[in-house]
Coordinates of C-alpha atoms and ligand atoms in Angstrom, one line a residue:
X1309 CA 6.3 35.1 -239.9
X1310 CA 9.3 36.6 -240.5
X1311 CA 9.5 40.0 -239.8
X1312 CA 10.2 43.3 -242.6
X1313 CA 13.4 43.8 -240.5
X1314 CA 14.2 39.7 -240.7
X1315 CA 15.8 38.3 -243.9
X1316 CA 13.6 36.0 -245.4
X1317 CA 15.3 34.7 -248.1
X1318 CA 18.5 32.2 -247.9
X1319 CA 19.8 33.8 -251.0
X1320 CA 20.2 36.9 -249.1
X1321 CA 23.7 34.8 -247.7
X1322 CA 25.3 35.7 -251.6
X1323 CA 25.2 39.6 -250.4
X1324 CA 29.2 39.9 -249.5
X1325 CA 28.0 41.7 -246.4
X1326 CA 26.0 38.7 -245.3
X1327 CA 29.1 36.2 -245.7
X1328 CA 31.0 38.3 -243.6
X1329 CA 28.3 38.1 -240.9
X1330 CA 27.3 34.6 -242.1
X1331 CA 26.4 33.1 -238.3
X1332 CA 24.5 36.1 -237.3
X1333 CA 22.5 36.2 -240.5
X1334 CA 21.5 32.5 -239.7
X1335 CA 20.9 33.1 -236.0
X1336 CA 18.3 35.8 -237.3
X1337 CA 16.9 33.2 -239.7
X1338 CA 16.5 30.6 -236.9
X1339 CA 15.0 33.0 -234.0
X1340 CA 12.3 33.8 -236.3
X1341 CA 11.5 30.6 -237.7
X1342 CA 13.9 27.3 -237.6
X1343 CA 11.8 25.8 -241.0
X1344 CA 10.3 28.3 -243.4
X1345 CA 9.3 28.1 -246.8
X1346 CA 11.6 30.6 -248.9
X1347 CA 9.5 32.1 -251.6
X1348 CA 12.6 32.7 -253.8
X1349 CA 14.1 29.4 -253.4
X1350 CA 11.2 27.6 -253.9
X1351 CA 11.9 25.2 -250.9
X1352 CA 12.0 24.6 -247.2
X1353 CA 15.1 26.0 -245.3
X1354 CA 16.0 24.4 -241.9
X1355 CA 18.4 25.9 -239.5
X1356 CA 17.8 24.4 -236.5
X1357 CA 20.1 21.2 -235.4
X1358 CA 17.3 18.9 -234.6
X1359 CA 15.4 19.3 -238.1
X1360 CA 18.5 19.3 -239.9
X1361 CA 19.8 16.1 -238.5
X1362 CA 16.1 14.3 -238.0
X1363 CA 15.9 15.3 -241.8
X1364 CA 18.9 14.0 -243.2
X1365 CA 18.2 10.8 -241.9
X1366 CA 14.6 10.3 -242.5
X1367 CA 13.6 7.8 -244.9
X1368 CA 10.3 9.8 -245.9
X1369 CA 13.0 12.3 -247.6
X1370 CA 15.1 11.4 -251.0
X1371 CA 18.4 12.3 -252.1
X1372 CA 17.3 11.8 -256.0
X1373 CA 18.6 14.5 -257.7
X1374 CA 16.8 14.0 -260.9
X1375 CA 13.5 11.8 -260.1
X1376 CA 12.7 12.6 -264.0
X1377 CA 15.7 12.5 -266.1
X1378 CA 13.4 13.2 -269.1
X1379 CA 12.5 16.4 -267.7
X1380 CA 16.4 17.8 -267.6
X1381 CA 17.4 20.0 -270.4
X1382 CA 18.9 18.2 -273.2
X1383 CA 22.5 19.7 -272.8
X1384 CA 22.4 18.5 -268.7
X1385 CA 21.3 15.2 -269.3
X1386 CA 24.2 13.4 -269.7
X1387 CA 25.8 15.0 -266.2
X1388 CA 22.3 14.0 -264.6
X1389 CA 22.6 10.5 -266.0
X1390 CA 26.1 10.0 -264.2
X1391 CA 24.8 11.9 -261.5
X1392 CA 21.9 9.4 -260.7
X1393 CA 24.6 6.7 -260.3
X1394 CA 26.1 8.4 -257.5
X1395 CA 25.8 6.8 -253.8
X1396 CA 25.6 10.6 -253.0
X1397 CA 22.2 11.1 -255.2
X1398 CA 20.4 7.8 -254.5
X1399 CA 18.1 6.0 -251.8
X1400 CA 18.3 2.3 -250.1
X1401 CA 18.7 0.3 -251.4
X1402 CA 20.6 1.5 -254.2
X1403 CA 22.5 3.4 -252.3
X1404 CA 24.1 0.9 -249.8
X1405 CA 24.8 -0.8 -253.3
X1406 CA 26.5 2.0 -254.5
X1407 CA 28.6 2.9 -251.1
X1408 CA 29.9 -0.3 -250.8
X1409 CA 31.8 -0.3 -253.9
X1410 CA 34.3 2.3 -252.5
X1411 CA 33.8 1.8 -249.2
X1412 CA 36.7 -0.4 -248.1
X1413 CA 39.4 2.5 -249.4
X1414 CA 37.8 4.8 -246.7
X1415 CA 37.8 2.9 -242.8
X1416 CA 40.0 4.3 -240.7
X1417 CA 42.4 1.5 -241.1
X1418 CA 42.8 2.2 -245.4
X1419 CA 43.3 6.1 -244.5
X1420 CA 45.7 5.8 -241.7
X1421 CA 48.0 4.1 -244.2
X1422 CA 48.0 7.4 -246.1
X1423 CA 49.4 9.4 -243.0
X1424 CA 53.1 9.4 -244.3
X1425 CA 52.2 9.9 -248.2
X1426 CA 50.1 13.2 -246.9
X1427 CA 52.7 14.1 -244.6
X1428 CA 55.4 14.4 -247.6
X1429 CA 52.9 16.6 -249.4
X1430 CA 52.3 18.9 -247.0
X1431 CA 56.3 19.1 -246.2
X1432 CA 57.0 19.7 -250.0
X1433 CA 54.8 22.8 -249.6
X1434 CA 56.4 23.8 -246.8
X1435 CA 59.5 23.4 -247.9
X1436 CA 58.9 25.6 -251.2
X1437 CA 57.1 28.3 -249.5
X1438 CA 60.4 28.6 -247.0
X1439 CA 62.6 30.9 -248.3
X1440 CA 59.8 33.3 -249.4
X1441 CA 58.0 33.7 -245.7
X1442 CA 55.4 34.3 -247.6
X1443 CA 52.1 31.6 -248.3
X1444 CA 48.5 32.0 -249.5
X1445 CA 47.3 29.3 -247.6
X1446 CA 44.1 28.6 -250.3
X1447 CA 46.2 28.7 -253.2
X1448 CA 49.3 26.9 -252.3
X1449 CA 48.0 24.6 -249.4
X1450 CA 44.0 24.1 -249.4
X1451 CA 43.8 23.7 -253.1
X1452 CA 46.6 21.4 -254.4
X1453 CA 46.9 19.2 -251.2
X1454 CA 43.5 17.5 -251.4
X1455 CA 43.9 17.2 -255.2
X1456 CA 47.0 15.4 -254.6
X1457 CA 45.6 13.1 -251.9
X1458 CA 42.6 12.0 -254.0
X1459 CA 44.4 11.6 -256.9
X1460 CA 47.3 9.6 -255.1
X1461 CA 44.5 7.2 -253.8
X1462 CA 43.2 6.7 -257.4
X1463 CA 46.5 6.1 -258.6
X1464 CA 46.5 9.2 -261.2
X1465 CA 49.9 9.8 -262.4
X1466 CA 50.7 13.4 -261.7
X1467 CA 51.1 14.8 -264.9
X1468 CA 47.0 14.0 -265.4
X1469 CA 46.0 16.1 -262.2
X1470 CA 45.5 19.4 -263.3
X1471 CA 43.4 17.9 -266.5
X1472 CA 41.4 16.2 -263.8
X1473 CA 41.0 19.4 -261.9
X1474 CA 40.1 21.8 -264.9
X1475 CA 37.1 18.5 -265.3
X1476 CA 36.4 18.6 -261.7
X1477 CA 35.1 22.5 -261.8
X1478 CA 32.5 22.7 -264.6
X1479 CA 31.0 20.0 -262.8
X1480 CA 31.0 21.1 -259.7
X1481 CA 29.9 24.2 -260.7
X1482 CA 26.9 22.5 -262.0
X1483 CA 25.9 20.7 -259.2
X1484 CA 26.1 23.9 -256.9
X1485 CA 24.0 26.1 -259.2
X1486 CA 20.0 26.2 -259.1
X1487 CA 20.1 28.2 -262.5
X1488 CA 22.6 26.7 -265.0
X1489 CA 22.8 27.9 -268.9
X1490 CA 23.0 25.6 -272.0
X1491 CA 26.6 26.4 -272.1
X1492 CA 28.1 25.8 -268.7
X1493 CA 25.5 22.3 -269.0
X1494 CA 26.9 21.4 -272.0
X1495 CA 30.1 22.0 -270.6
X1496 CA 29.5 20.1 -267.5
X1497 CA 28.2 17.4 -269.3
X1498 CA 31.6 17.1 -271.5
X1499 CA 34.1 17.4 -268.9
X1500 CA 32.0 14.5 -267.1
X1501 CA 32.2 12.7 -270.2
X1502 CA 35.6 13.0 -270.3
X1503 CA 36.4 12.2 -266.6
X1504 CA 34.7 9.0 -266.9
X1505 CA 36.7 8.0 -270.3
X1506 CA 39.8 8.7 -268.1
X1507 CA 38.9 6.9 -265.1
X1508 CA 38.2 3.9 -267.1
X1509 CA 41.6 3.6 -268.9
X1510 CA 43.1 4.3 -265.7
X1511 CA 41.4 1.6 -263.7
X1512 CA 41.5 -1.2 -266.7
X1513 CA 45.5 -0.4 -267.2
X1514 CA 47.7 -3.2 -267.6
X1515 CA 50.9 -2.1 -267.6
X1516 CA 52.0 -3.6 -264.4
X1517 CA 51.0 -3.7 -260.6
X1518 CA 48.9 -0.5 -259.2
X1519 CA 50.7 0.8 -256.3
X1520 CA 49.3 -0.9 -253.3
X1521 CA 47.8 2.0 -251.7
X1522 CA 45.8 2.9 -254.4
X1523 CA 42.0 1.9 -255.1
X1524 CA 43.0 0.6 -258.2
X1525 CA 44.9 -2.3 -255.9
X1526 CA 42.2 -2.0 -254.0
X1527 CA 39.6 -2.9 -256.5
X1528 CA 41.8 -5.4 -258.1
X1529 CA 41.5 -7.5 -254.7
X1530 CA 37.6 -8.0 -255.5
X1531 CA 35.3 -6.5 -254.1
X1532 CA 32.1 -7.8 -251.6
X1533 CA 30.0 -7.7 -254.8
X1534 CA 31.6 -9.2 -258.0
X1535 CA 28.5 -8.2 -259.8
X1536 CA 29.3 -4.4 -259.6
X1537 CA 28.4 -2.3 -262.9
X1538 CA 31.4 -1.0 -263.8
X1539 CA 29.5 2.5 -265.2
X1540 CA 28.2 2.7 -261.4
X1541 CA 32.1 2.1 -260.0
X1542 CA 33.3 4.7 -262.3
X1543 CA 30.5 7.2 -261.7
X1544 CA 31.3 6.9 -257.8
X1545 CA 35.2 7.4 -258.6
X1546 CA 34.1 10.6 -260.3
X1547 CA 32.4 11.5 -257.2
X1548 CA 35.4 11.2 -255.0
X1549 CA 37.3 13.5 -257.2
X1550 CA 34.6 16.0 -256.8
X1551 CA 33.7 15.5 -253.0
X1552 CA 36.8 15.0 -251.9
X1553 CA 38.2 18.1 -253.3
X1554 CA 36.5 21.9 -253.2
X1555 CA 35.2 20.7 -249.6
X1556 CA 38.6 20.1 -247.9
X1557 CA 40.0 22.9 -249.5
X1558 CA 37.5 25.1 -247.8
X1559 CA 38.3 23.4 -244.6
X1560 CA 41.8 23.7 -244.7
X1561 CA 41.2 28.0 -245.6
X1562 CA 38.3 28.0 -242.9
X1563 CA 40.5 26.3 -240.4
X1564 CA 43.6 28.3 -241.0
X1565 CA 41.5 31.5 -240.6
X1566 CA 40.0 30.9 -237.4
X1567 CA 43.4 30.3 -235.7
X1568 CA 44.5 33.4 -237.2
X1569 CA 41.6 34.6 -235.4
X1570 CA 42.0 33.2 -232.2
X1571 CA 45.9 33.1 -231.1
X1572 CA 45.3 32.3 -227.9
X1573 CA 43.3 29.1 -229.1
X1574 CA 46.0 28.2 -231.8
X1575 CA 48.7 28.5 -228.6
X1576 CA 46.5 26.3 -226.7
X1577 CA 47.0 23.7 -229.7
X1578 CA 50.7 24.4 -230.0
X1579 CA 51.2 23.3 -226.3
X1580 CA 48.8 20.5 -226.6
X1581 CA 49.0 18.8 -229.3
X1582 CA 47.0 15.9 -228.4
X1583 CA 44.2 18.3 -228.8
X1584 CA 44.6 18.2 -232.3
X1585 CA 41.9 15.5 -233.2
X1586 CA 39.2 17.2 -231.3
X1587 CA 40.4 20.7 -232.8
X1588 CA 39.7 19.4 -236.3
X1589 CA 35.9 18.5 -234.9
X1590 CA 35.6 22.0 -233.5
X1591 CA 36.7 24.0 -236.6
X1592 CA 34.6 21.6 -238.8
X1593 CA 31.7 22.8 -236.6
X1594 CA 32.7 26.6 -236.3
X1595 CA 33.0 27.3 -239.6
X1596 CA 31.6 24.4 -241.9
X1597 CA 33.0 23.8 -245.6
X1598 CA 29.6 22.0 -246.6
X1599 CA 26.6 24.5 -245.7
X1600 CA 23.8 23.0 -247.1
X1601 CA 22.4 19.4 -247.8
X1602 CA 19.3 18.9 -250.0
X1603 CA 16.5 16.4 -249.3
X1604 CA 13.2 16.0 -251.2
X1605 CA 9.8 14.5 -249.8
X1606 CA 8.9 11.5 -251.3
X1607 CA 5.1 12.0 -250.3
X1608 CA 3.0 14.9 -248.3
X1609 CA 3.9 14.7 -244.8
X1610 CA 4.6 16.5 -241.3
X1611 CA 8.0 17.7 -240.6
X1612 CA 8.5 19.9 -237.0
X1613 CA 4.6 20.5 -237.6
X1614 CA 4.6 21.6 -240.7
X1615 CA 2.8 20.1 -244.1
X1616 CA 5.5 19.7 -246.2
X1617 CA 4.4 18.6 -250.1
X1618 CA 5.4 15.6 -252.0
X1619 CA 8.4 16.8 -254.0
X1620 CA 9.0 19.9 -252.2
X1621 CA 12.6 20.2 -251.3
X1622 CA 14.3 21.0 -247.9
X1623 CA 17.4 23.0 -248.2
X1624 CA 19.4 21.6 -244.4
X1625 CA 21.5 24.3 -243.6
X1626 CA 24.9 22.2 -241.7
X1627 CA 26.1 25.9 -241.1
X1628 CA 23.2 27.2 -239.0
X1629 CA 22.7 23.8 -237.5
X1630 CA 26.3 24.0 -236.2
X1631 CA 25.7 27.3 -234.5
X1632 CA 22.6 26.1 -233.2
X1633 CA 22.3 27.1 -229.0
X1634 CA 19.9 24.3 -228.4
X1635 CA 22.8 21.8 -229.6
X1636 CA 25.9 23.6 -228.7
X1637 CA 26.1 26.0 -225.6
X1638 CA 28.2 29.2 -226.5
X1639 CA 27.9 28.1 -230.2
X1640 CA 30.2 31.2 -231.2
X1641 CA 32.9 30.4 -229.1
X1642 CA 35.7 28.1 -230.2
X1643 CA 36.4 25.5 -228.0
X1644 CA 38.7 22.7 -228.3
X1645 CA 37.3 21.0 -225.4
X1646 CA 33.7 20.9 -226.3
X1647 CA 31.9 17.8 -226.0
X1648 CA 32.4 16.2 -229.2
X1649 CA 30.6 14.1 -231.7
X1650 CA 27.3 16.2 -232.5
X1651 CA 28.2 18.6 -235.2
X1652 CA 26.7 18.0 -239.0
X1653 CA 30.0 19.2 -240.8
X1654 CA 30.0 15.2 -242.6
X1655 CA 26.5 15.1 -242.9
X1656 CA 24.1 12.9 -240.5
X1657 CA 22.5 9.8 -241.5
X1658 CA 22.9 6.9 -244.4
X1659 CA 24.6 9.8 -246.3
X1660 CA 27.5 10.8 -243.9
X1661 CA 30.5 11.6 -245.8
X1662 CA 33.0 8.7 -246.7
X1663 CA 35.8 10.7 -247.1
X1664 CA 35.4 11.6 -243.6
X1665 CA 38.2 9.8 -241.9
X1666 CA 40.6 10.9 -244.6
X1667 CA 39.5 14.7 -244.5
X1668 CA 39.9 14.3 -240.7
X1669 CA 43.4 13.1 -241.1
X1670 CA 44.5 15.6 -244.0
X1671 CA 42.8 18.3 -241.1
X1672 CA 45.3 16.9 -238.5
X1673 CA 48.4 16.8 -240.8
X1674 CA 47.9 20.5 -241.9
X1675 CA 47.0 22.0 -238.9
X1676 CA 50.4 20.5 -237.0
X1677 CA 52.7 21.7 -240.0
X1678 CA 50.9 25.0 -239.8
X1679 CA 51.1 25.4 -235.8
X1680 CA 54.6 24.1 -235.6
X1681 CA 56.3 25.4 -238.8
X1682 CA 54.8 28.6 -239.0
X1683 CA 54.9 29.7 -234.7
X1684 CA 54.7 33.5 -235.8
X1685 CA 52.1 33.3 -238.9
X1686 CA 50.2 36.4 -239.1
X1687 CA 47.5 37.6 -241.8
X1688 CA 49.4 39.8 -244.8
X1689 CA 47.9 42.1 -247.4
X1690 CA 44.4 42.2 -248.2
X1691 CA 41.9 41.0 -246.1
X1692 CA 40.3 37.6 -246.6
X1693 CA 37.2 37.1 -248.7
X1694 CA 34.9 34.5 -249.0
X1695 CA 33.4 32.7 -252.3
X1696 CA 30.1 33.7 -253.2
X1697 CA 28.0 30.2 -252.8
X1698 CA 25.1 29.3 -250.8
X1699 CA 26.4 25.6 -250.8
X1700 CA 30.3 26.0 -249.8
X1701 CA 31.8 28.4 -247.4
X1702 CA 35.3 28.9 -248.5
X1703 CA 37.8 31.7 -249.1
X1704 CA 39.3 33.0 -252.4
X1705 CA 42.8 33.3 -250.7
X1706 CA 44.6 33.6 -247.7
X1707 CA 47.9 35.1 -247.4
X1708 CA 50.0 35.2 -244.8
X1709 CA 53.4 36.3 -243.7
X1710 CA 56.2 34.2 -241.7
X1711 CA 59.6 34.3 -240.3
X1712 CA 61.1 31.7 -242.4
X1713 CA 63.6 29.5 -240.3
X1714 CA 65.2 26.4 -241.4
X1715 CA 64.2 25.0 -237.9
X1716 CA 60.7 25.3 -238.4
X1717 CA 60.2 24.7 -241.6
X1718 CA 62.0 21.5 -241.9
X1719 CA 60.5 18.4 -242.1
X1720 CA 58.6 17.1 -238.9
X1721 CA 61.1 16.7 -235.9
X1722 CA 60.8 12.9 -234.2
X1723 CA 59.0 14.9 -231.4
X1724 CA 56.1 16.1 -233.6
X1725 CA 55.7 13.0 -235.2
X1726 CA 55.1 11.3 -231.7
X1727 CA 52.4 14.1 -230.6
X1728 CA 50.7 13.6 -233.8
X1729 CA 50.3 9.6 -232.9
Ligands
HEM1897 C1 36.5 18.3 -244.9 C2 36.3 18.0 -246.0 C3 34.7 17.5 -246.5 C4 33.4 17.8 -246.1 C5 33.0 19.1 -244.6 C6 32.4 17.2 -246.4 C7 31.1 17.1 -246.8 C8 30.2 16.1 -246.5 C9 29.1 16.2 -246.1 C10 28.2 17.1 -245.9 C11 28.1 14.8 -246.7 C12 26.7 14.4 -246.8 C13 25.9 15.2 -248.0 C14 24.4 14.7 -248.0 O1 24.1 13.9 -246.9 O2 23.5 15.4 -248.7 C15 29.2 14.4 -247.5 C16 29.0 13.1 -248.5 C17 29.8 12.6 -248.9 N1 31.6 12.9 -249.3 FE1 32.3 14.5 -248.0 N2 33.1 16.0 -247.0 C18 34.3 16.2 -247.1 C19 35.6 15.6 -247.4 C20 35.2 14.3 -248.4 C21 36.2 13.7 -248.9 C22 38.1 14.1 -248.8 C23 35.7 12.5 -249.7 C24 36.4 11.5 -250.9 C25 37.5 11.2 -251.0 C26 34.1 13.1 -249.9 C27 33.8 12.0 -249.8 C28 32.1 11.9 -250.2 C29 31.2 10.9 -250.9 C30 32.0 9.9 -251.5 C31 29.9 11.1 -250.2 C32 28.9 11.0 -250.2 C33 28.6 9.9 -249.3 C34 27.0 9.0 -249.5 O3 26.1 9.1 -250.1 O4 26.9 7.9 -248.8 N3 34.0 13.6 -248.8 N4 30.4 14.6 -247.3

C-alpha cells in the first residue's frame, strides 16, 4: 500500500511542482505499486512498461469511450456519437474497418512523399524568424507546423485553417477532461458538427481535381471497402485533425527543450545527422507528448495479480512506462544510441498511432532545421512552463534567442539534404 509520504493519486501531477519533476513523481508511484487503484480518479493506474504495453494490446480490455451513449449528458451526446465512430474509440471488428478507411494515406511510402512540402513549411517559419534572432518554438513552430501539415494532407485551403483549429480546441479539451460542464460540452458538440459539415463540403467538392498528395485524391481513387459509410469517414478525418495536431506540437516543444537541456547531445547530432531518426525515437521516449491511454475491462478479470471488475478503467501511463528501468536501463539518461523499438509513446497494439510515420518525419525535418540553422540557440526570457494536463505533456511557450546569419537561416544546403536522406 502507498505510504503517507508517497503520492497516492495521479491527480497530483496537475500541481505545477510535480509537472517540473514529473518523472520523479512517476518513479515514486511505480516504486510503491506499478498498478494501483486511484480512489480519486476511480480508476486503476499502471506505470510499468510491462503492464502498460500488455494491457494496451489485451483484447480483454475495450477502447470504447462511451459504452452507453444514452447515459451521456444531452449536451455532450452529439459529440459522443461522433467519437464512437472513430477508430481510436472502437474495438475489433469495427476498429479494423474504420482504420482501413484512412490507413493508405499513412504508410511510410505515402508519408515520405510529403517530405518536401514539410521542409518548405519549416523553411518559411525559419525565414520569418531570421531577422529577429528570437523564436518562440511553441507558438511560432510547434503549433502552426503540424496544423499546416495535416490540413495540407486533407486538402484544407490555407484561409480555412485557423477556423478548423478553433473548432479543434474545444473538442480536444472535452476529450481530455474527465469533468466537463454543460457549456463546454455544448461548445465541443457544436464545434464537431461544424467541423463535419466543413469536411463533408471539402471531400465532396466538384471544382476540379484535388491536389495529388491529398487525402481527397486518395479517396477519389476508391478504397479497399467500397461500401464505406461516409459519416464514418468524416468522423475519422476529424480524428486526424485532432489527433495529429496537439500531439505533434508537444513533441516538437518537448524535443527542443530536451536538446537545449543537453547541449552535448545536440552537438552529437550536429556531427552525426545519421542519428536523427534514432534521436526522434529517444526524444519521444524521454518526454512523451501523450502521457495516458485509457482502457476498460470488458468483464471481471485478473491483471498482474489484481482483480479488475467489469467496466473499471485502467489508465496506462505511457510517460511512466517509457522511464521504467526494467525496460530502459538508466531511463533518465537521454541516449541516442540506446537500442530502439520499445517505447510506447505512440501506444502499442491495434491502436498504435496511425500517424506515427508522419510525426516521425515532421520530427526529423524540424530537428534538422533547429540544429543546423540555429547553432548557438539558447533559452531566453521566462523559464519554460508546462501545461497543466494529465493526458498531454507540453510546454506553454519556449522562447529562444540566436544569432541570425544568412548562412544558417537560409534553405537547407544540399549537404543537409543528403544527410537527412
Ligand atoms: C508525436 C506525435 C504523436 C504522438 C505522440 C501520438 C500518440 C498516439 C498514441 C499514444 C496513440 C494510441 C492511443 C491509444 O491506444 O489509446 C495514437 C493513436 C492515433 N494517432 Fe497519434 N500521435 C502522434 C501524432 C499523430 C499524427 C500526426 C496523426 C495523424 C495525422 C495521428 C493520428 C492517430 C490516430 C488516427 C490514432 C488512432 C489509431 C487507432 O485507433 O487505430 N497521430 N497516437
